Coordinates of N, CA, C and O in Angstrom, one line a residue:
K1 N -55.8 9.0 46.2 CA -55.7 9.8 47.4 C -56.4 9.0 48.6 O -57.5 8.5 48.4
G2 N -55.8 9.0 49.7 CA -56.4 8.4 50.9 C -57.0 9.4 51.8 O -56.6 10.6 51.8
F3 N -58.0 9.0 52.6 CA -58.7 9.9 53.6 C -58.5 9.5 55.0 O -58.5 8.3 55.3
T4 N -58.4 10.5 55.9 CA -58.1 10.2 57.3 C -59.4 10.1 58.2 O -59.4 9.6 59.3
G5 N -60.5 10.7 57.6 CA -61.8 10.8 58.4 C -61.8 11.9 59.5 O -62.4 11.8 60.5
M6 N -60.9 12.9 59.2 CA -61.0 14.1 60.1 C -60.7 15.3 59.3 O -60.1 15.3 58.3
E7 N -61.2 16.4 59.9 CA -61.0 17.7 59.3 C -60.0 18.5 60.2 O -60.1 18.4 61.4
V8 N -59.0 19.2 59.6 CA -58.1 19.9 60.5 C -58.1 21.4 60.0 O -58.6 21.7 58.9
K9 N -57.6 22.3 60.9 CA -57.5 23.7 60.5 C -56.2 24.2 61.1 O -55.6 23.7 62.0
D10 N -55.8 25.4 60.5 CA -54.6 26.0 61.1 C -54.8 26.5 62.5 O -56.0 26.8 62.9
I11 N -53.8 26.5 63.3 CA -53.9 26.9 64.7 C -54.0 28.4 64.7 O -53.1 29.1 64.1
D12 N -54.9 29.0 65.5 CA -55.0 30.4 65.6 C -54.1 30.9 66.8 O -53.6 30.1 67.6
A13 N -53.9 32.2 66.8 CA -52.9 32.7 67.8 C -53.4 32.4 69.2 O -52.6 32.1 70.1
E14 N -54.7 32.4 69.5 CA -55.2 32.1 70.8 C -54.9 30.7 71.3 O -54.4 30.5 72.4
T15 N -55.1 29.7 70.4 CA -54.7 28.3 70.7 C -53.2 28.2 70.9 O -52.8 27.5 71.8
A16 N -52.5 28.8 70.0 CA -51.0 28.7 70.1 C -50.5 29.2 71.4 O -49.6 28.6 72.1
S17 N -51.0 30.3 71.9 CA -50.5 30.9 73.2 C -51.1 30.1 74.4 O -50.4 29.9 75.4
K18 N -52.3 29.6 74.3 CA -52.9 28.9 75.4 C -52.2 27.6 75.6 O -51.9 27.2 76.7
D19 N -51.9 26.9 74.5 CA -51.2 25.6 74.6 C -49.7 25.7 74.5 O -49.0 24.7 74.5
N20 N -49.2 27.0 74.3 CA -47.8 27.2 74.2 C -47.1 26.4 73.1 O -46.1 25.7 73.3
I21 N -47.7 26.4 71.9 CA -47.1 25.7 70.8 C -47.0 26.6 69.6 O -47.6 27.6 69.5
N22 N -46.0 26.3 68.7 CA -45.8 27.1 67.5 C -45.9 26.3 66.2 O -45.5 26.8 65.2
T23 N -46.2 25.1 66.4 CA -46.4 24.3 65.2 C -47.5 23.3 65.3 O -48.0 23.0 66.4
G24 N -48.1 22.8 64.2 CA -49.1 21.9 64.2 C -50.4 22.4 63.6 O -50.5 23.5 63.2
V25 N -51.4 21.4 63.5 CA -52.7 21.8 63.0 C -53.7 21.2 64.0 O -53.5 20.2 64.7
L26 N -54.8 21.9 64.1 CA -55.8 21.5 65.1 C -56.9 20.6 64.4 O -57.4 20.9 63.4
V27 N -57.2 19.5 65.1 CA -58.3 18.6 64.6 C -59.6 19.3 65.0 O -59.9 19.6 66.1
N28 N -60.4 19.5 63.9 CA -61.6 20.2 64.0 C -62.8 19.3 64.2 O -63.6 19.4 65.1
D29 N -62.9 18.3 63.3 CA -64.0 17.3 63.3 C -63.4 15.9 63.1 O -62.5 15.8 62.3
V30 N -63.9 15.0 63.8 CA -63.5 13.6 63.6 C -64.8 12.8 63.3 O -65.8 12.9 64.1
Y31 N -64.8 12.1 62.2 CA -66.0 11.4 61.8 C -66.1 10.0 62.4 O -65.1 9.3 62.4
E32 N -67.2 9.7 63.1 CA -67.4 8.4 63.7 C -67.1 7.3 62.6 O -67.5 7.5 61.5
D33 N -66.5 6.2 63.0 CA -66.3 5.1 62.2 C -65.1 5.3 61.2 O -64.8 4.4 60.4
G34 N -64.5 6.5 61.2 CA -63.4 6.8 60.2 C -62.1 6.4 60.8 O -62.0 6.0 62.0
P35 N -61.0 6.4 60.0 CA -59.7 5.9 60.5 C -59.2 6.7 61.7 O -58.7 6.2 62.7
A36 N -59.4 8.1 61.7 CA -58.9 8.9 62.8 C -59.6 8.5 64.1 O -59.0 8.4 65.2
A37 N -61.0 8.3 64.0 CA -61.7 7.9 65.2 C -61.3 6.6 65.8 O -61.1 6.4 67.0
K38 N -61.1 5.6 64.8 CA -60.6 4.3 65.2 C -59.3 4.3 65.9 O -59.0 3.5 66.8
A39 N -58.4 5.3 65.5 CA -57.1 5.4 66.1 C -57.1 6.2 67.4 O -56.1 6.3 68.1
G40 N -58.3 6.7 67.7 CA -58.4 7.4 69.0 C -58.2 8.9 69.0 O -58.2 9.5 70.0
L41 N -58.1 9.4 67.8 CA -58.0 10.9 67.7 C -59.3 11.6 68.0 O -60.3 11.0 67.7
K42 N -59.2 12.8 68.6 CA -60.4 13.5 69.0 C -60.3 14.9 68.5 O -59.2 15.4 68.3
S43 N -61.5 15.6 68.4 CA -61.4 17.0 68.0 C -60.7 17.8 69.2 O -60.8 17.4 70.3
E44 N -60.0 18.8 68.8 CA -59.1 19.6 69.7 C -57.7 19.0 69.9 O -56.9 19.7 70.5
D45 N -57.5 17.8 69.4 CA -56.1 17.3 69.4 C -55.3 18.2 68.5 O -55.8 18.8 67.5
I46 N -54.0 18.3 68.8 CA -53.1 19.1 67.9 C -52.1 18.2 67.2 O -51.3 17.5 67.9
I47 N -52.2 18.1 65.9 CA -51.3 17.2 65.1 C -50.0 17.9 64.9 O -50.0 19.0 64.2
T48 N -48.9 17.4 65.4 CA -47.6 18.1 65.2 C -46.8 17.5 64.1 O -46.0 18.2 63.4
K49 N -46.9 16.1 63.9 CA -46.2 15.5 62.8 C -47.0 14.4 62.1 O -47.9 13.8 62.7
V50 N -46.7 14.3 60.8 CA -47.2 13.2 60.0 C -46.0 12.5 59.4 O -45.2 13.1 58.7
D51 N -45.9 11.2 59.7 CA -44.7 10.4 59.2 C -43.4 11.1 59.6 O -42.5 11.3 58.8
N52 N -43.4 11.6 60.9 CA -42.2 12.3 61.5 C -41.9 13.6 60.8 O -40.8 14.2 61.1
K53 N -42.7 14.1 59.9 CA -42.5 15.5 59.3 C -43.3 16.5 60.1 O -44.5 16.3 60.4
L54 N -42.7 17.6 60.4 CA -43.4 18.7 61.1 C -44.5 19.3 60.3 O -44.3 19.5 59.1
M55 N -45.6 19.5 61.0 CA -46.8 20.0 60.3 C -46.9 21.5 60.7 O -47.4 21.8 61.8
D56 N -46.5 22.4 59.8 CA -46.6 23.8 60.2 C -47.9 24.5 59.8 O -48.3 25.6 60.2
S57 N -48.6 23.8 58.8 CA -49.9 24.4 58.4 C -50.8 23.3 57.8 O -50.4 22.2 57.5
K58 N -52.1 23.7 57.6 CA -53.0 22.8 57.0 C -52.6 22.4 55.6 O -52.8 21.2 55.2
A59 N -52.0 23.3 54.9 CA -51.6 23.0 53.5 C -50.5 21.9 53.5 O -50.5 21.0 52.7
I60 N -49.5 22.0 54.4 CA -48.5 21.0 54.5 C -49.1 19.6 54.9 O -48.7 18.6 54.4
Y61 N -50.0 19.7 55.9 CA -50.6 18.4 56.3 C -51.4 17.8 55.1 O -51.2 16.6 54.9
E62 N -52.1 18.6 54.4 CA -52.9 18.0 53.3 C -52.0 17.4 52.2 O -52.2 16.4 51.6
E63 N -50.9 18.1 52.0 CA -49.9 17.7 51.0 C -49.3 16.3 51.4 O -49.2 15.4 50.6
Q64 N -48.9 16.2 52.7 CA -48.3 15.0 53.2 C -49.3 13.8 53.1 O -48.9 12.7 52.7
I65 N -50.6 14.0 53.4 CA -51.6 13.0 53.3 C -51.8 12.6 51.9 O -52.0 11.4 51.5
S66 N -51.7 13.6 51.0 CA -51.9 13.3 49.5 C -50.9 12.4 48.9 O -51.1 11.8 47.8
Y67 N -49.7 12.3 49.5 CA -48.7 11.4 49.0 C -49.1 9.9 49.2 O -48.5 9.0 48.6
H68 N -50.1 9.7 50.0 CA -50.5 8.3 50.4 C -51.7 7.8 49.6 O -52.5 8.6 49.2
R69 N -51.8 6.5 49.5 CA -53.0 5.9 48.8 C -53.9 5.3 49.9 O -53.4 5.0 51.0
P70 N -55.2 5.0 49.5 CA -56.0 4.3 50.4 C -55.4 3.0 50.9 O -54.8 2.3 50.0
G71 N -55.5 2.6 52.1 CA -54.9 1.4 52.6 C -53.6 1.6 53.2 O -53.1 0.7 54.0
D72 N -52.9 2.7 52.9 CA -51.6 3.0 53.5 C -51.7 3.3 55.0 O -52.8 3.9 55.4
M73 N -50.7 3.0 55.7 CA -50.7 3.3 57.2 C -49.9 4.7 57.3 O -48.9 4.9 56.7
V74 N -50.5 5.6 58.0 CA -49.9 6.9 58.2 C -49.6 7.1 59.7 O -50.5 6.8 60.6
K75 N -48.5 7.6 60.0 CA -48.1 7.8 61.4 C -48.4 9.3 61.8 O -47.9 10.2 61.2
I76 N -49.3 9.4 62.8 CA -49.7 10.7 63.3 C -49.2 11.0 64.7 O -49.5 10.2 65.6
T77 N -48.5 12.1 64.9 CA -48.0 12.4 66.2 C -48.8 13.7 66.6 O -49.0 14.6 65.9
Y78 N -49.4 13.6 67.8 CA -50.3 14.6 68.3 C -50.1 15.0 69.7 O -49.5 14.2 70.5
L79 N -50.6 16.2 70.1 CA -50.6 16.6 71.5 C -52.0 16.6 72.0 O -52.9 17.1 71.3
R80 N -52.2 16.1 73.2 CA -53.5 16.3 73.9 C -53.2 16.6 75.3 O -52.5 15.8 76.0
G81 N -53.7 17.8 75.8 CA -53.4 18.2 77.2 C -51.9 18.3 77.4 O -51.5 18.0 78.5
G82 N -51.2 18.7 76.4 CA -49.7 18.9 76.6 C -48.9 17.6 76.5 O -47.7 17.7 76.5
K83 N -49.6 16.5 76.4 CA -48.8 15.2 76.3 C -48.8 14.7 74.8 O -49.8 14.8 74.1
E84 N -47.6 14.3 74.4 CA -47.4 13.8 73.0 C -47.7 12.4 72.9 O -47.3 11.6 73.8
A85 N -48.4 12.0 71.8 CA -48.6 10.5 71.6 C -48.5 10.3 70.1 O -48.7 11.3 69.3
T86 N -48.3 9.1 69.7 CA -48.2 8.8 68.2 C -49.1 7.6 68.0 O -49.2 6.6 68.7
V87 N -49.9 7.7 66.9 CA -50.8 6.6 66.5 C -50.6 6.3 65.0 O -50.1 7.2 64.3
E88 N -51.0 5.1 64.6 CA -51.0 4.8 63.2 C -52.4 4.7 62.7 O -53.3 4.1 63.4
L89 N -52.7 5.3 61.6 CA -54.1 5.1 61.1 C -54.0 4.6 59.6 O -53.1 5.0 58.9
K90 N -55.0 3.9 59.2 CA -55.1 3.3 57.9 C -56.0 4.1 57.0 O -57.2 4.3 57.4
L91 N -55.5 4.7 56.0 CA -56.3 5.6 55.2 C -57.4 4.9 54.4 O -57.2 3.8 54.0
M92 N -58.6 5.5 54.3 CA -59.7 4.9 53.6 C -59.8 5.5 52.2 O -59.2 6.6 51.9
N93 N -60.6 4.9 51.4 CA -60.8 5.4 50.0 C -61.9 6.4 49.9 O -62.6 6.7 50.9
K94 N -62.0 7.0 48.8 CA -63.0 8.1 48.5 C -64.4 7.6 48.8 O -65.2 8.4 49.4
E95 N -64.8 6.4 48.4 CA -66.2 5.9 48.6 C -66.5 5.8 50.1 O -67.6 6.2 50.5
T96 N -65.6 5.2 50.8 CA -65.8 5.0 52.3 C -65.9 6.4 52.9 O -66.7 6.7 53.8
N97 N -65.0 7.3 52.5 CA -65.0 8.7 53.1 C -66.3 9.4 52.8 O -66.9 10.0 53.7
K98 N -66.8 9.2 51.6 CA -68.1 9.8 51.2 C -69.2 9.3 52.1 O -70.1 10.0 52.6
A99 N -69.2 7.9 52.2 CA -70.3 7.3 53.0 C -70.3 7.8 54.4 O -71.3 8.0 55.0
I100 N -69.1 7.9 55.0 CA -69.0 8.3 56.4 C -69.4 9.7 56.6 O -70.1 10.1 57.5
T101 N -68.9 10.6 55.7 CA -69.2 12.0 55.9 C -70.7 12.3 55.6 O -71.3 13.1 56.3
Q102 N -71.2 11.6 54.6 CA -72.6 11.8 54.2 C -73.6 11.3 55.2 O -74.7 11.7 55.3
K103 N -73.1 10.3 56.0 CA -74.0 9.7 57.0 C -74.4 10.7 58.0 O -75.5 10.7 58.6
Y104 N -73.6 11.7 58.1 CA -73.9 12.7 59.1 C -74.3 14.1 58.5 O -74.7 15.0 59.2
T105 N -74.2 14.2 57.2 CA -74.6 15.4 56.5 C -75.8 15.1 55.7 O -75.8 14.2 54.9
V106 N -76.8 16.0 55.8 CA -78.0 15.8 55.0 C -78.2 17.1 54.1 O -78.0 18.2 54.6
S107 N -78.4 16.8 52.8 CA -78.5 18.0 51.9 C -80.0 18.2 51.6 O -80.8 17.3 51.6
S108 N -80.3 19.5 51.4 CA -81.7 19.8 50.9 C -81.6 20.7 49.7 O -81.0 21.8 49.8
T109 N -82.1 20.3 48.6 CA -82.1 21.1 47.4 C -83.0 22.3 47.5 O -82.6 23.4 47.1
R110 N -84.1 22.1 48.1 CA -85.1 23.2 48.3 C -84.5 24.3 49.1 O -84.7 25.5 48.8
L111 N -83.9 23.9 50.2 CA -83.3 24.9 51.1 C -81.9 25.4 50.6 O -81.5 26.5 51.0
G112 N -81.3 24.6 49.7 CA -80.1 25.0 49.1 C -78.9 25.0 50.0 O -78.1 25.9 50.0
A113 N -78.8 23.9 50.8 CA -77.7 23.8 51.7 C -77.5 22.4 52.3 O -78.4 21.6 52.1
D114 N -76.3 22.2 52.9 CA -76.1 20.9 53.6 C -76.3 21.2 55.1 O -75.9 22.3 55.6
F115 N -76.7 20.2 55.8 CA -77.0 20.4 57.3 C -76.2 19.3 58.0 O -76.3 18.1 57.7
K116 N -75.4 19.7 59.0 CA -74.6 18.7 59.8 C -74.9 18.8 61.2 O -75.1 19.9 61.8
P117 N -74.9 17.7 61.9 CA -75.1 17.7 63.4 C -73.8 18.3 64.0 O -72.7 18.3 63.4
L118 N -73.9 19.0 65.1 CA -72.7 19.6 65.8 C -71.9 18.5 66.4 O -72.4 17.5 66.9
T119 N -70.5 18.7 66.4 CA -69.6 17.8 67.1 C -69.7 18.2 68.6 O -70.1 19.3 68.9
A120 N -69.2 17.3 69.4 CA -69.2 17.6 70.9 C -68.4 18.9 71.1 O -68.7 19.7 72.0
A121 N -67.3 19.0 70.4 CA -66.4 20.2 70.6 C -67.2 21.5 70.2 O -67.1 22.5 70.9
E122 N -67.9 21.5 69.1 CA -68.7 22.6 68.7 C -69.8 23.0 69.7 O -70.0 24.1 70.1
K123 N -70.4 21.9 70.3 CA -71.5 22.2 71.3 C -70.9 22.8 72.5 O -71.4 23.8 73.1
S124 N -69.7 22.3 73.0 CA -69.2 22.8 74.2 C -68.6 24.3 74.0 O -68.7 25.1 74.9
K125 N -68.1 24.5 72.8 CA -67.6 25.9 72.5 C -68.8 26.9 72.6 O -68.6 28.0 73.1
L126 N -69.9 26.5 72.1 CA -71.1 27.4 72.1 C -71.9 27.3 73.3 O -72.8 28.2 73.6
G127 N -71.6 26.3 74.2 CA -72.3 26.2 75.4 C -73.8 25.7 75.2 O -74.7 26.1 75.9
I128 N -74.0 24.9 74.2 CA -75.3 24.4 73.9 C -75.3 22.9 73.8 O -74.2 22.3 73.6
N129 N -76.5 22.2 73.9 CA -76.5 20.8 73.8 C -77.2 20.3 72.6 O -77.6 19.1 72.5
A130 N -77.5 21.2 71.7 CA -78.2 20.8 70.4 C -77.8 21.8 69.4 O -77.0 22.7 69.6
G131 N -78.3 21.6 68.1 CA -78.0 22.5 67.1 C -77.5 21.8 65.8 O -77.0 20.7 65.9
V132 N -77.8 22.5 64.7 CA -77.4 21.9 63.4 C -76.7 23.0 62.6 O -77.1 24.1 62.5
K133 N -75.5 22.6 62.0 CA -74.7 23.5 61.3 C -75.0 23.6 59.8 O -75.2 22.5 59.2
V134 N -75.1 24.8 59.2 CA -75.4 24.9 57.8 C -74.2 25.2 57.0 O -73.4 26.1 57.3
T135 N -73.9 24.3 56.0 CA -72.8 24.5 55.1 C -73.1 24.4 53.7 O -74.2 24.0 53.3
N136 N -72.2 24.7 52.8 CA -72.3 24.5 51.4 C -73.6 25.2 50.9 O -74.4 24.6 50.1
I137 N -73.8 26.5 51.2 CA -75.0 27.2 50.9 C -75.0 27.5 49.4 O -74.1 28.1 48.9
K138 N -76.1 27.1 48.7 CA -76.2 27.4 47.3 C -77.5 28.2 47.1 O -78.0 28.7 48.1
N139 N -77.9 28.4 45.8 CA -79.2 29.1 45.6 C -80.3 28.3 46.3 O -80.5 27.2 46.1
G140 N -81.2 29.1 47.0 CA -82.3 28.4 47.7 C -82.8 29.3 48.8 O -82.4 30.4 49.0
A141 N -83.7 28.7 49.6 CA -84.4 29.4 50.7 C -83.4 30.1 51.7 O -83.6 31.2 52.1
L142 N -82.3 29.3 52.1 CA -81.5 29.8 53.1 C -80.7 31.1 52.6 O -80.5 32.0 53.4
R143 N -80.3 31.0 51.4 CA -79.6 32.2 50.8 C -80.5 33.4 50.8 O -80.1 34.5 51.1
Q144 N -81.8 33.2 50.5 CA -82.7 34.3 50.5 C -82.9 34.9 51.9 O -83.2 36.0 52.0
M145 N -82.8 34.0 52.9 CA -82.9 34.5 54.3 C -81.6 35.1 54.8 O -81.6 35.6 55.9
N146 N -80.6 35.1 53.9 CA -79.3 35.7 54.3 C -78.6 35.0 55.4 O -77.8 35.6 56.2
I147 N -78.9 33.7 55.6 CA -78.2 32.9 56.6 C -76.8 32.6 56.1 O -76.7 32.0 55.0
P148 N -75.8 32.9 56.9 CA -74.4 32.7 56.4 C -73.8 31.3 56.5 O -74.3 30.5 57.3
E149 N -72.8 31.0 55.7 CA -72.1 29.7 55.8 C -71.6 29.4 57.2 O -71.1 30.3 57.8
G150 N -71.8 28.2 57.7 CA -71.2 27.8 59.0 C -72.2 28.2 60.1 O -71.8 28.0 61.3
F151 N -73.3 28.8 59.8 CA -74.2 29.3 60.9 C -74.8 28.0 61.6 O -75.1 27.0 60.9
V152 N -75.0 28.1 62.9 CA -75.6 27.0 63.6 C -77.0 27.4 64.0 O -77.3 28.4 64.7
I153 N -78.0 26.6 63.5 CA -79.4 26.8 63.8 C -79.7 26.0 65.1 O -79.5 24.8 65.2
Y154 N -80.0 26.8 66.1 CA -80.2 26.2 67.5 C -81.7 25.9 67.6 O -82.1 24.8 68.1
K155 N -82.5 26.9 67.2 CA -84.0 26.8 67.4 C -84.7 27.3 66.2 O -84.3 28.3 65.6
L156 N -85.7 26.6 65.8 CA -86.7 27.0 64.8 C -88.0 27.1 65.4 O -88.5 26.1 66.0
N157 N -88.6 28.3 65.5 CA -89.9 28.5 66.1 C -89.9 27.9 67.5 O -90.8 27.1 67.9
N158 N -88.9 28.2 68.3 CA -88.7 27.8 69.7 C -88.5 26.3 69.9 O -88.6 25.8 71.1
K159 N -88.3 25.5 68.9 CA -88.0 24.1 69.0 C -86.5 23.8 68.8 O -86.0 24.4 67.8
T160 N -85.8 23.1 69.6 CA -84.4 22.8 69.4 C -84.2 21.6 68.5 O -85.1 20.7 68.5
Y161 N -83.1 21.5 67.8 CA -82.8 20.4 66.9 C -81.4 19.8 67.1 O -80.5 20.6 67.3
T162 N -81.3 18.5 67.0 CA -80.0 17.9 67.0 C -79.8 17.1 65.7 O -78.7 16.9 65.2
E163 N -80.9 16.7 65.1 CA -80.9 15.9 63.8 C -81.1 16.8 62.6 O -82.2 17.4 62.5
P164 N -80.2 16.8 61.6 CA -80.4 17.6 60.4 C -81.7 17.2 59.7 O -82.4 18.2 59.3
A165 N -82.1 16.0 59.6 CA -83.3 15.6 58.9 C -84.5 16.2 59.5 O -85.4 16.6 58.7
D166 N -84.6 16.2 60.8 CA -85.8 16.8 61.5 C -85.9 18.3 61.2 O -87.0 18.8 60.9
L167 N -84.8 19.0 61.2 CA -84.8 20.4 61.0 C -85.2 20.7 59.5 O -86.0 21.6 59.2
I168 N -84.6 20.0 58.6 CA -84.9 20.1 57.2 C -86.4 19.9 56.9 O -87.1 20.7 56.3
H169 N -86.9 18.9 57.5 CA -88.4 18.6 57.3 C -89.2 19.7 57.8 O -90.1 20.2 57.1
D170 N -88.9 20.2 59.0 CA -89.7 21.3 59.5 C -89.6 22.6 58.8 O -90.5 23.4 58.6
L171 N -88.3 22.9 58.3 CA -88.0 24.1 57.6 C -88.7 24.1 56.2 O -89.2 25.1 55.8
E172 N -88.7 22.9 55.6 CA -89.4 22.8 54.3 C -90.9 22.9 54.4 O -91.5 23.3 53.4
N173 N -91.4 22.6 55.5 CA -92.9 22.5 55.6 C -93.5 23.6 56.5 O -94.7 23.6 56.9
V174 N -92.6 24.6 56.9 CA -93.1 25.6 57.8 C -94.1 26.5 57.1 O -93.9 26.8 55.9
S175 N -95.2 26.9 57.8 CA -96.1 27.9 57.2 C -96.3 29.0 58.2 O -96.3 28.8 59.4
G176 N -96.4 30.2 57.6 CA -96.5 31.4 58.5 C -95.2 31.9 59.0 O -94.2 31.7 58.3
R177 N -95.1 32.4 60.2 CA -93.9 33.0 60.7 C -92.8 32.1 60.9 O -93.0 31.0 61.4
I178 N -91.6 32.5 60.6 CA -90.4 31.7 60.9 C -89.5 32.5 61.8 O -89.1 33.6 61.6
L179 N -89.1 31.8 62.9 CA -88.1 32.5 63.8 C -87.0 31.5 64.0 O -87.1 30.4 64.5
I180 N -85.8 31.9 63.5 CA -84.6 31.1 63.6 C -83.6 31.7 64.6 O -83.3 32.9 64.5
E181 N -83.2 30.9 65.7 CA -82.2 31.4 66.6 C -81.0 30.5 66.5 O -81.1 29.3 66.3
G182 N -79.8 31.2 66.6 CA -78.6 30.4 66.4 C -77.4 31.2 66.6 O -77.4 32.3 67.3
Y183 N -76.3 30.7 66.1 CA -74.9 31.2 66.4 C -74.1 31.3 65.1 O -74.1 30.4 64.3
Y184 N -73.4 32.4 65.0 CA -72.4 32.5 63.9 C -71.2 31.6 64.2 O -71.0 31.2 65.4
A185 N -70.4 31.3 63.2 CA -69.2 30.4 63.4 C -68.3 31.0 64.6 O -67.6 30.2 65.3
D186 N -68.3 32.3 64.8 CA -67.4 32.8 65.8 C -68.0 32.8 67.2 O -67.5 33.3 68.2
G187 N -69.3 32.3 67.3 CA -69.9 32.2 68.6 C -70.9 33.3 68.9 O -71.7 33.3 69.9
G188 N -71.0 34.3 68.0 CA -72.0 35.4 68.2 C -73.4 34.9 68.0 O -73.6 34.1 67.1
K189 N -74.3 35.4 68.8 CA -75.7 35.0 68.7 C -76.5 35.8 67.7 O -76.2 36.9 67.5
A190 N -77.4 35.1 67.1 CA -78.2 35.8 66.1 C -79.6 35.3 66.0 O -79.9 34.1 66.3
T191 N -80.6 36.1 65.6 CA -82.0 35.7 65.4 C -82.4 36.2 64.0 O -82.1 37.4 63.6
Y192 N -83.0 35.3 63.2 CA -83.6 35.7 62.0 C -85.1 35.5 62.0 O -85.5 34.4 62.4
S193 N -85.9 36.5 61.6 CA -87.4 36.2 61.6 C -87.9 36.7 60.3 O -87.5 37.7 59.7
F194 N -88.9 35.9 59.8 CA -89.5 36.2 58.5 C -91.1 36.1 58.6 O -91.6 35.3 59.3

């Protein structure tokens, strides 16, 4: 299986009506140094075709990519600002994909979660210039705090964070009161205090 270095999601009704489209998948995250980034794709682009086949859903997109092996060239047709463009990207292998995604994701066994820096698109959507996203929550401190999957931690005890490693360090070593301010995946604001 080859990897593109980007995450996509199905288009919601809001995006479909705003951009007046009824087919495609939305680029959610683009990993720096990955094939998609090198080909010039950006988050918020809408992929309409892969190898000239229409992409109606994330499932179809993933199936089409899965037919390819690492090193294969894949033709991606996308819309940006209503204009269509086509690029070719060279799929990377599993090891390279892991290295690229992990470079930006930091795991903490003690806290029981993975921490990711926010993409530019996520920051602008929430209207903030810092923050760390919590994913892959397992048993650990965060689950005990009831912090949900995809939650964005903006401040810990009134300090803002952009680097996952800094936040993990401070969370693991915090003593006394904990005040976490942040945002749910849908943009709703929340505060947790312990």
